[in-house]
Amino acid sequence: MSRTRWRLGLGATAFLVAAGLVPAPAHAEDVTDYAITVDPAAKGPRIDDTMYGVFFEDINRAADGGLYAELVQNRSFEYSTADNSSYTPLTSWTVDGTAQVVNDDGRLAERNRAYLSLAAGSSVTNAGYNTGIHVDAGKKYDFSVWARSAAGNTLSVSLQDADGTLATAREVAVTKSGWARYQVTFTATRTSSAGRLTVASSAAAALDMVSLFPRDTYRGEPNGLRKDLAEKVAALHPGFVRFPGGCLVNTGSMDDYSEASGWQRKRSYQWKDTIGPVEQRATNANFWGYNQSYGLGYYEYFRLSEDIGAMPLPVVPALVTGCGQNKAVVDEALLKRHIQDTLDLIEFANGPASSTWGRKRAQMGHPKPFHLTHIEVGNEENLPEEFFARFKEFRAAIQAKYPDIQVISNSGPDDSGTTFDTAWQLNEDAKVDMVDEHYYNSPQWFLQNNDRYDSYDRNGPKVFLGEYASQGNTFKNGLTEAAFMTGLERNADVVKLASYAPLFANEDYVQWRPDLIWFNNHASWNSANYEVQKLFMNNVGDRVVPSTATGTPSLLAPITGAVGLSTWATTAAYDDVKVTAADGRALLTDDFSSGASQWTHTGGGSWSVQDGQYVQSDVNAENTMVSAGDPSWHDYDLKVKATKKAGKEGFLVAFGVKDTGNYYWWNIGGWNNTQSAVEQAVDGGKSTLISKAGSVETGRAYDIDVKVRGRQVTLYLDGQEWGSFKDDKPAEPFRQVVTRDLKTGELIVKVVNAQDSAARTAVDLGGAKVASRARVTTLAAAPDAVNSETSTAVAPVRSTFDGVAGKFSYTFPANSVTFLRIRQR
């Protein structure tokens, strides 16, 4: 490259400095040189408008206490130990006087089983979610309750916090002896996030569906959505909304909620439970350890999709449980019922108002159809043969009645392995339209696998990447996901849909990390990952413009590191550890006859020497790592004897151990003692490199041998080769893709620089005639930067760049995602 070009590149950096984006490089070694070459005359794949979407699952209190705007927790007194062992029907309520929850024939509705019996002169107070009920001064809040009492009774309703009244108290006159709904409106006089709602009765009364709803919901809809959260989803402009799960769909009983099933509470998510008047909807135990009221149900999901201009994409159970349950339900009548339910769902979404289920949609306020085009059957089933047998029956029934509906299958819970391979083969053989892939891997995996879909069959099933994330909410995680997304776009003829997961997390009720949008009862904030997703979703383009880029010059060093032993929910004994260099030198020998002084304990659990063996004796402890040796070791053999003593799994033998977050380990008998795998941990995030089905016997001593040569690793179990791998795929930090926006006539050059040095880049637009000014959007921050309620370290900066030509230079800041929108003349 000429010096002139590189001066232009440094000028680009100077421009960014002026815009306040990034400091100029201080030394030559802070800059790495790259080249991007674009071929504007060539046609890359078309990118569908639905390329990027969102996946909503009620995890981390995403629905009740989250997107669903209801402020009262446990409003219908349905909480149960079936939901959570700590729950009672009065969880989140306190009683002053006498009150009890009753389940008898006097209930409000058959599927709303419980109600509150409140004695004369008594009251109940609700604590809401997080620190309490949040209200804003001057805003209106609609209170409603279903009540049954002697005519002439008065309910006194108040809203207060520890500092006093939050709104003028209201009185509700009960005018009917039977169940009736009563409503009053509060106007908050102060802002508080610690409010409490109290209902007092002058006479004995029965109460149900005690509700407080903000008037200011998303689009002002009753039974609506929390405004700030829905607006954050809408701001993404997603092409689709996948709902309602996730593990909610394919776990628990497949029975309905009826007397015949014993009012089964731990059920899979079944759409008919979630429509109709909210006071008549069923309740259910949420797989993630709480209750879901179904106030936010299928009708509301369809409305949200329509409101934000996204394609609805529901997921229905396939009668094979997953998420650790892994059981195929064998009941032909039940299977046929679920298939019919799925056909009824399509009628509910698309049928005319004169049809059975279209009429129910119309009665709920939406006579026009929702235009459903895609439906997914199943989620992450770990029994591919059993799942696919049932999937084919669903697909046949759907295609027979609704041939225009695209039926989506899946490939299990992982990005590779036996289940994945078997599932894909079944899908290919059956010519399935689209296959849903899920994976949660380390940031390094995402940098290494930008080319994942380059080799997929262009004529085979299309890919729906329904769940993915890089195991963290730092900007580094967002950077590596962005790098991976350039590969998704480049392969837009194969990857048709993609959605980060999960979408929401209430900071006080977290079952899963990372998450895209975080919130509490009064605020919400965008993760660094959200900013990456939003940048891509709002700048997709219509077609890929083929381009190439040079890579980062680097040499892969040998795998280096100490050795380690660990367990996971298991007790195990280790003996006769030997580490030998490739030239035969002994690096470590330990038969534990003199204790375990060579080992450093960095994990959990309880380690001690017992009968000449090193034993981890806490059966509940996870990740109990002990390590020994030199982090600079390379090219060695590790031999050890391992014996499982008790517990759920087998044992873990580590190598290449650099520190507590960076190592490899051979997980033998993992995943509830169903498979073995080599996992690589990078900065605490793990990825699977190789896996096979298999289990470990309790009380049997196994001989384990790990040979590390360069970046090649071979593993032996009891003298037989178990498997091998070569970890030689570079984690390329510089990735790019170019697309064309047909509406604006712009080329969109998207560049990810996930390294600590700036990327001084020569850009050749292949003879394209372009305007000299580009619109620039840049995300740049420290790799460990995290957005929070009070700090937004990662946010887009918009600017312009006036140095565009057919050939020009641009310096992309260290640790940045940059989109250049360049208008073609």
mmCIF file of N, CA, C and O in Angstrom, residues 252-286:
data_model
loop_
_atom_site.group_PDB
_atom_site.id
_atom_site.type_symbol
_atom_site.label_atom_id
_atom_site.label_comp_id
_atom_site.label_asym_id
_atom_site.label_seq_id
_atom_site.Cartn_x
_atom_site.Cartn_y
_atom_site.Cartn_z
ATOM 1 N N GLY A 252 -42.455 -30.385 30.992
ATOM 2 C CA GLY A 252 -43.646 -30.612 31.801
ATOM 3 C C GLY A 252 -44.646 -31.523 31.133
ATOM 4 O O GLY A 252 -44.404 -32.116 30.076
ATOM 5 N N SER A 253 -45.815 -31.617 31.750
ATOM 6 C CA SER A 253 -46.884 -32.471 31.234
ATOM 7 C C SER A 253 -47.444 -31.910 29.929
ATOM 8 O O SER A 253 -47.531 -30.699 29.755
ATOM 9 N N MET A 254 -47.855 -32.803 29.042
ATOM 10 C CA MET A 254 -48.510 -32.392 27.808
ATOM 11 C C MET A 254 -50.033 -32.416 27.948
ATOM 12 O O MET A 254 -50.758 -32.157 26.987
ATOM 13 N N ASP A 255 -50.524 -32.742 29.156
ATOM 14 C CA ASP A 255 -51.962 -32.751 29.405
ATOM 15 C C ASP A 255 -52.509 -31.329 29.430
ATOM 16 O O ASP A 255 -51.768 -30.354 29.553
ATOM 17 N N ASP A 256 -53.840 -31.227 29.387
ATOM 18 C CA ASP A 256 -54.471 -29.926 29.461
ATOM 19 C C ASP A 256 -54.729 -29.548 30.920
ATOM 20 O O ASP A 256 -54.374 -30.292 31.842
ATOM 21 N N TYR A 257 -55.313 -28.384 31.106
ATOM 22 C CA TYR A 257 -55.641 -27.906 32.457
ATOM 23 C C TYR A 257 -57.130 -28.158 32.672
ATOM 24 O O TYR A 257 -57.973 -27.340 32.293
ATOM 25 N N SER A 258 -57.441 -29.316 33.248
ATOM 26 C CA SER A 258 -58.838 -29.710 33.392
ATOM 27 C C SER A 258 -58.967 -30.683 34.555
ATOM 28 O O SER A 258 -57.973 -31.185 35.097
ATOM 29 N N GLU A 259 -60.201 -30.972 34.916
ATOM 30 C CA GLU A 259 -60.453 -31.936 35.978
ATOM 31 C C GLU A 259 -59.916 -33.309 35.596
ATOM 32 O O GLU A 259 -59.398 -34.046 36.442
ATOM 33 N N ALA A 260 -60.004 -33.636 34.296
ATOM 34 C CA ALA A 260 -59.555 -34.951 33.837
ATOM 35 C C ALA A 260 -58.065 -35.157 34.072
ATOM 36 O O ALA A 260 -57.619 -36.276 34.319
ATOM 37 N N SER A 261 -57.290 -34.077 34.028
ATOM 38 C CA SER A 261 -55.841 -34.187 34.244
ATOM 39 C C SER A 261 -55.453 -33.891 35.684
ATOM 40 O O SER A 261 -54.269 -33.808 36.000
ATOM 41 N N GLY A 262 -56.465 -33.718 36.551
ATOM 42 C CA GLY A 262 -56.165 -33.356 37.934
ATOM 43 C C GLY A 262 -55.680 -31.932 38.061
ATOM 44 O O GLY A 262 -54.941 -31.604 38.987
ATOM 45 N N TRP A 263 -56.129 -31.056 37.128
ATOM 46 C CA TRP A 263 -55.692 -29.661 37.120
ATOM 47 C C TRP A 263 -54.163 -29.577 37.169
ATOM 48 O O TRP A 263 -53.563 -28.958 38.036
ATOM 49 N N GLN A 264 -53.561 -30.234 36.199
ATOM 50 C CA GLN A 264 -52.104 -30.338 36.097
ATOM 51 C C GLN A 264 -51.469 -28.943 35.980
ATOM 52 O O GLN A 264 -51.734 -28.197 35.049
ATOM 53 N N ARG A 265 -50.610 -28.596 36.954
ATOM 54 C CA ARG A 265 -50.018 -27.274 36.976
ATOM 55 C C ARG A 265 -48.689 -27.196 36.222
ATOM 56 O O ARG A 265 -48.345 -26.136 35.704
ATOM 57 N N LYS A 266 -47.917 -28.248 36.191
ATOM 58 C CA LYS A 266 -46.621 -28.200 35.516
ATOM 59 C C LYS A 266 -46.793 -28.704 34.088
ATOM 60 O O LYS A 266 -46.501 -29.855 33.775
ATOM 61 N N ARG A 267 -47.290 -27.808 33.238
ATOM 62 C CA ARG A 267 -47.614 -28.194 31.872
ATOM 63 C C ARG A 267 -46.710 -27.469 30.876
ATOM 64 O O ARG A 267 -46.176 -26.394 31.152
ATOM 65 N N SER A 268 -46.605 -28.058 29.688
ATOM 66 C CA SER A 268 -46.005 -27.324 28.580
ATOM 67 C C SER A 268 -46.913 -26.159 28.217
ATOM 68 O O SER A 268 -48.113 -26.166 28.523
ATOM 69 N N TYR A 269 -46.334 -25.149 27.579
ATOM 70 C CA TYR A 269 -47.100 -23.969 27.187
ATOM 71 C C TYR A 269 -48.064 -24.360 26.064
ATOM 72 O O TYR A 269 -47.637 -24.748 24.984
ATOM 73 N N GLN A 270 -49.365 -24.250 26.310
ATOM 74 C CA GLN A 270 -50.384 -24.632 25.339
ATOM 75 C C GLN A 270 -51.275 -23.426 25.059
ATOM 76 O O GLN A 270 -51.890 -22.868 25.966
ATOM 77 N N TRP A 271 -51.343 -23.028 23.813
ATOM 78 C CA TRP A 271 -51.849 -21.711 23.437
ATOM 79 C C TRP A 271 -53.292 -21.471 23.849
ATOM 80 O O TRP A 271 -53.674 -20.341 24.180
ATOM 81 N N LYS A 272 -54.112 -22.507 23.871
ATOM 82 C CA LYS A 272 -55.523 -22.310 24.206
ATOM 83 C C LYS A 272 -55.716 -21.895 25.667
ATOM 84 O O LYS A 272 -56.758 -21.328 26.015
ATOM 85 N N ASP A 273 -54.713 -22.177 26.508
ATOM 86 C CA ASP A 273 -54.771 -21.726 27.904
ATOM 87 C C ASP A 273 -54.678 -20.208 28.021
ATOM 88 O O ASP A 273 -54.992 -19.650 29.082
ATOM 89 N N THR A 274 -54.214 -19.528 26.972
ATOM 90 C CA THR A 274 -53.751 -18.148 27.113
ATOM 91 C C THR A 274 -54.610 -17.128 26.386
ATOM 92 O O THR A 274 -54.198 -15.972 26.275
ATOM 93 N N ILE A 275 -55.783 -17.522 25.876
ATOM 94 C CA ILE A 275 -56.630 -16.563 25.167
ATOM 95 C C ILE A 275 -57.955 -16.419 25.889
ATOM 96 O O ILE A 275 -58.265 -17.169 26.816
ATOM 97 N N GLY A 276 -58.758 -15.456 25.434
ATOM 98 C CA GLY A 276 -60.042 -15.198 26.061
ATOM 99 C C GLY A 276 -59.910 -14.180 27.177
ATOM 100 O O GLY A 276 -58.835 -13.627 27.432
ATOM 101 N N PRO A 277 -61.014 -13.902 27.907
ATOM 102 C CA PRO A 277 -60.962 -12.951 29.017
ATOM 103 C C PRO A 277 -59.901 -13.362 30.032
ATOM 104 O O PRO A 277 -59.787 -14.542 30.376
ATOM 105 N N VAL A 278 -59.137 -12.404 30.529
ATOM 106 C CA VAL A 278 -58.000 -12.741 31.393
ATOM 107 C C VAL A 278 -58.447 -13.443 32.663
ATOM 108 O O VAL A 278 -57.723 -14.301 33.194
ATOM 109 N N GLU A 279 -59.652 -13.118 33.162
ATOM 110 C CA GLU A 279 -60.105 -13.754 34.399
ATOM 111 C C GLU A 279 -60.481 -15.219 34.202
ATOM 112 O O GLU A 279 -60.656 -15.963 35.171
ATOM 113 N N GLN A 280 -60.581 -15.662 32.930
ATOM 114 C CA GLN A 280 -60.922 -17.052 32.653
ATOM 115 C C GLN A 280 -59.733 -17.872 32.170
ATOM 116 O O GLN A 280 -59.862 -19.062 31.932
ATOM 117 N N ARG A 281 -58.578 -17.230 32.032
ATOM 118 C CA ARG A 281 -57.403 -17.954 31.532
ATOM 119 C C ARG A 281 -56.819 -18.846 32.624
ATOM 120 O O ARG A 281 -56.947 -18.567 33.815
ATOM 121 N N ALA A 282 -56.152 -19.897 32.175
ATOM 122 C CA ALA A 282 -55.504 -20.817 33.110
ATOM 123 C C ALA A 282 -54.258 -20.167 33.703
ATOM 124 O O ALA A 282 -53.809 -19.097 33.274
ATOM 125 N N THR A 283 -53.695 -20.821 34.692
ATOM 126 C CA THR A 283 -52.391 -20.434 35.226
ATOM 127 C C THR A 283 -51.466 -21.637 35.079
ATOM 128 O O THR A 283 -51.918 -22.753 34.796
ATOM 129 N N ASN A 284 -50.179 -21.431 35.237
ATOM 130 C CA ASN A 284 -49.248 -22.539 35.017
ATOM 131 C C ASN A 284 -47.960 -22.311 35.793
ATOM 132 O O ASN A 284 -47.569 -21.173 36.055
ATOM 133 N N ALA A 285 -47.321 -23.404 36.144
ATOM 134 C CA ALA A 285 -45.980 -23.338 36.714
ATOM 135 C C ALA A 285 -44.996 -23.048 35.591
ATOM 136 O O ALA A 285 -44.999 -23.722 34.562
ATOM 137 N N ASN A 286 -44.173 -22.030 35.779
ATOM 138 C CA ASN A 286 -43.166 -21.673 34.795
ATOM 139 C C ASN A 286 -41.936 -22.557 34.989
ATOM 140 O O ASN A 286 -41.443 -22.722 36.110
#
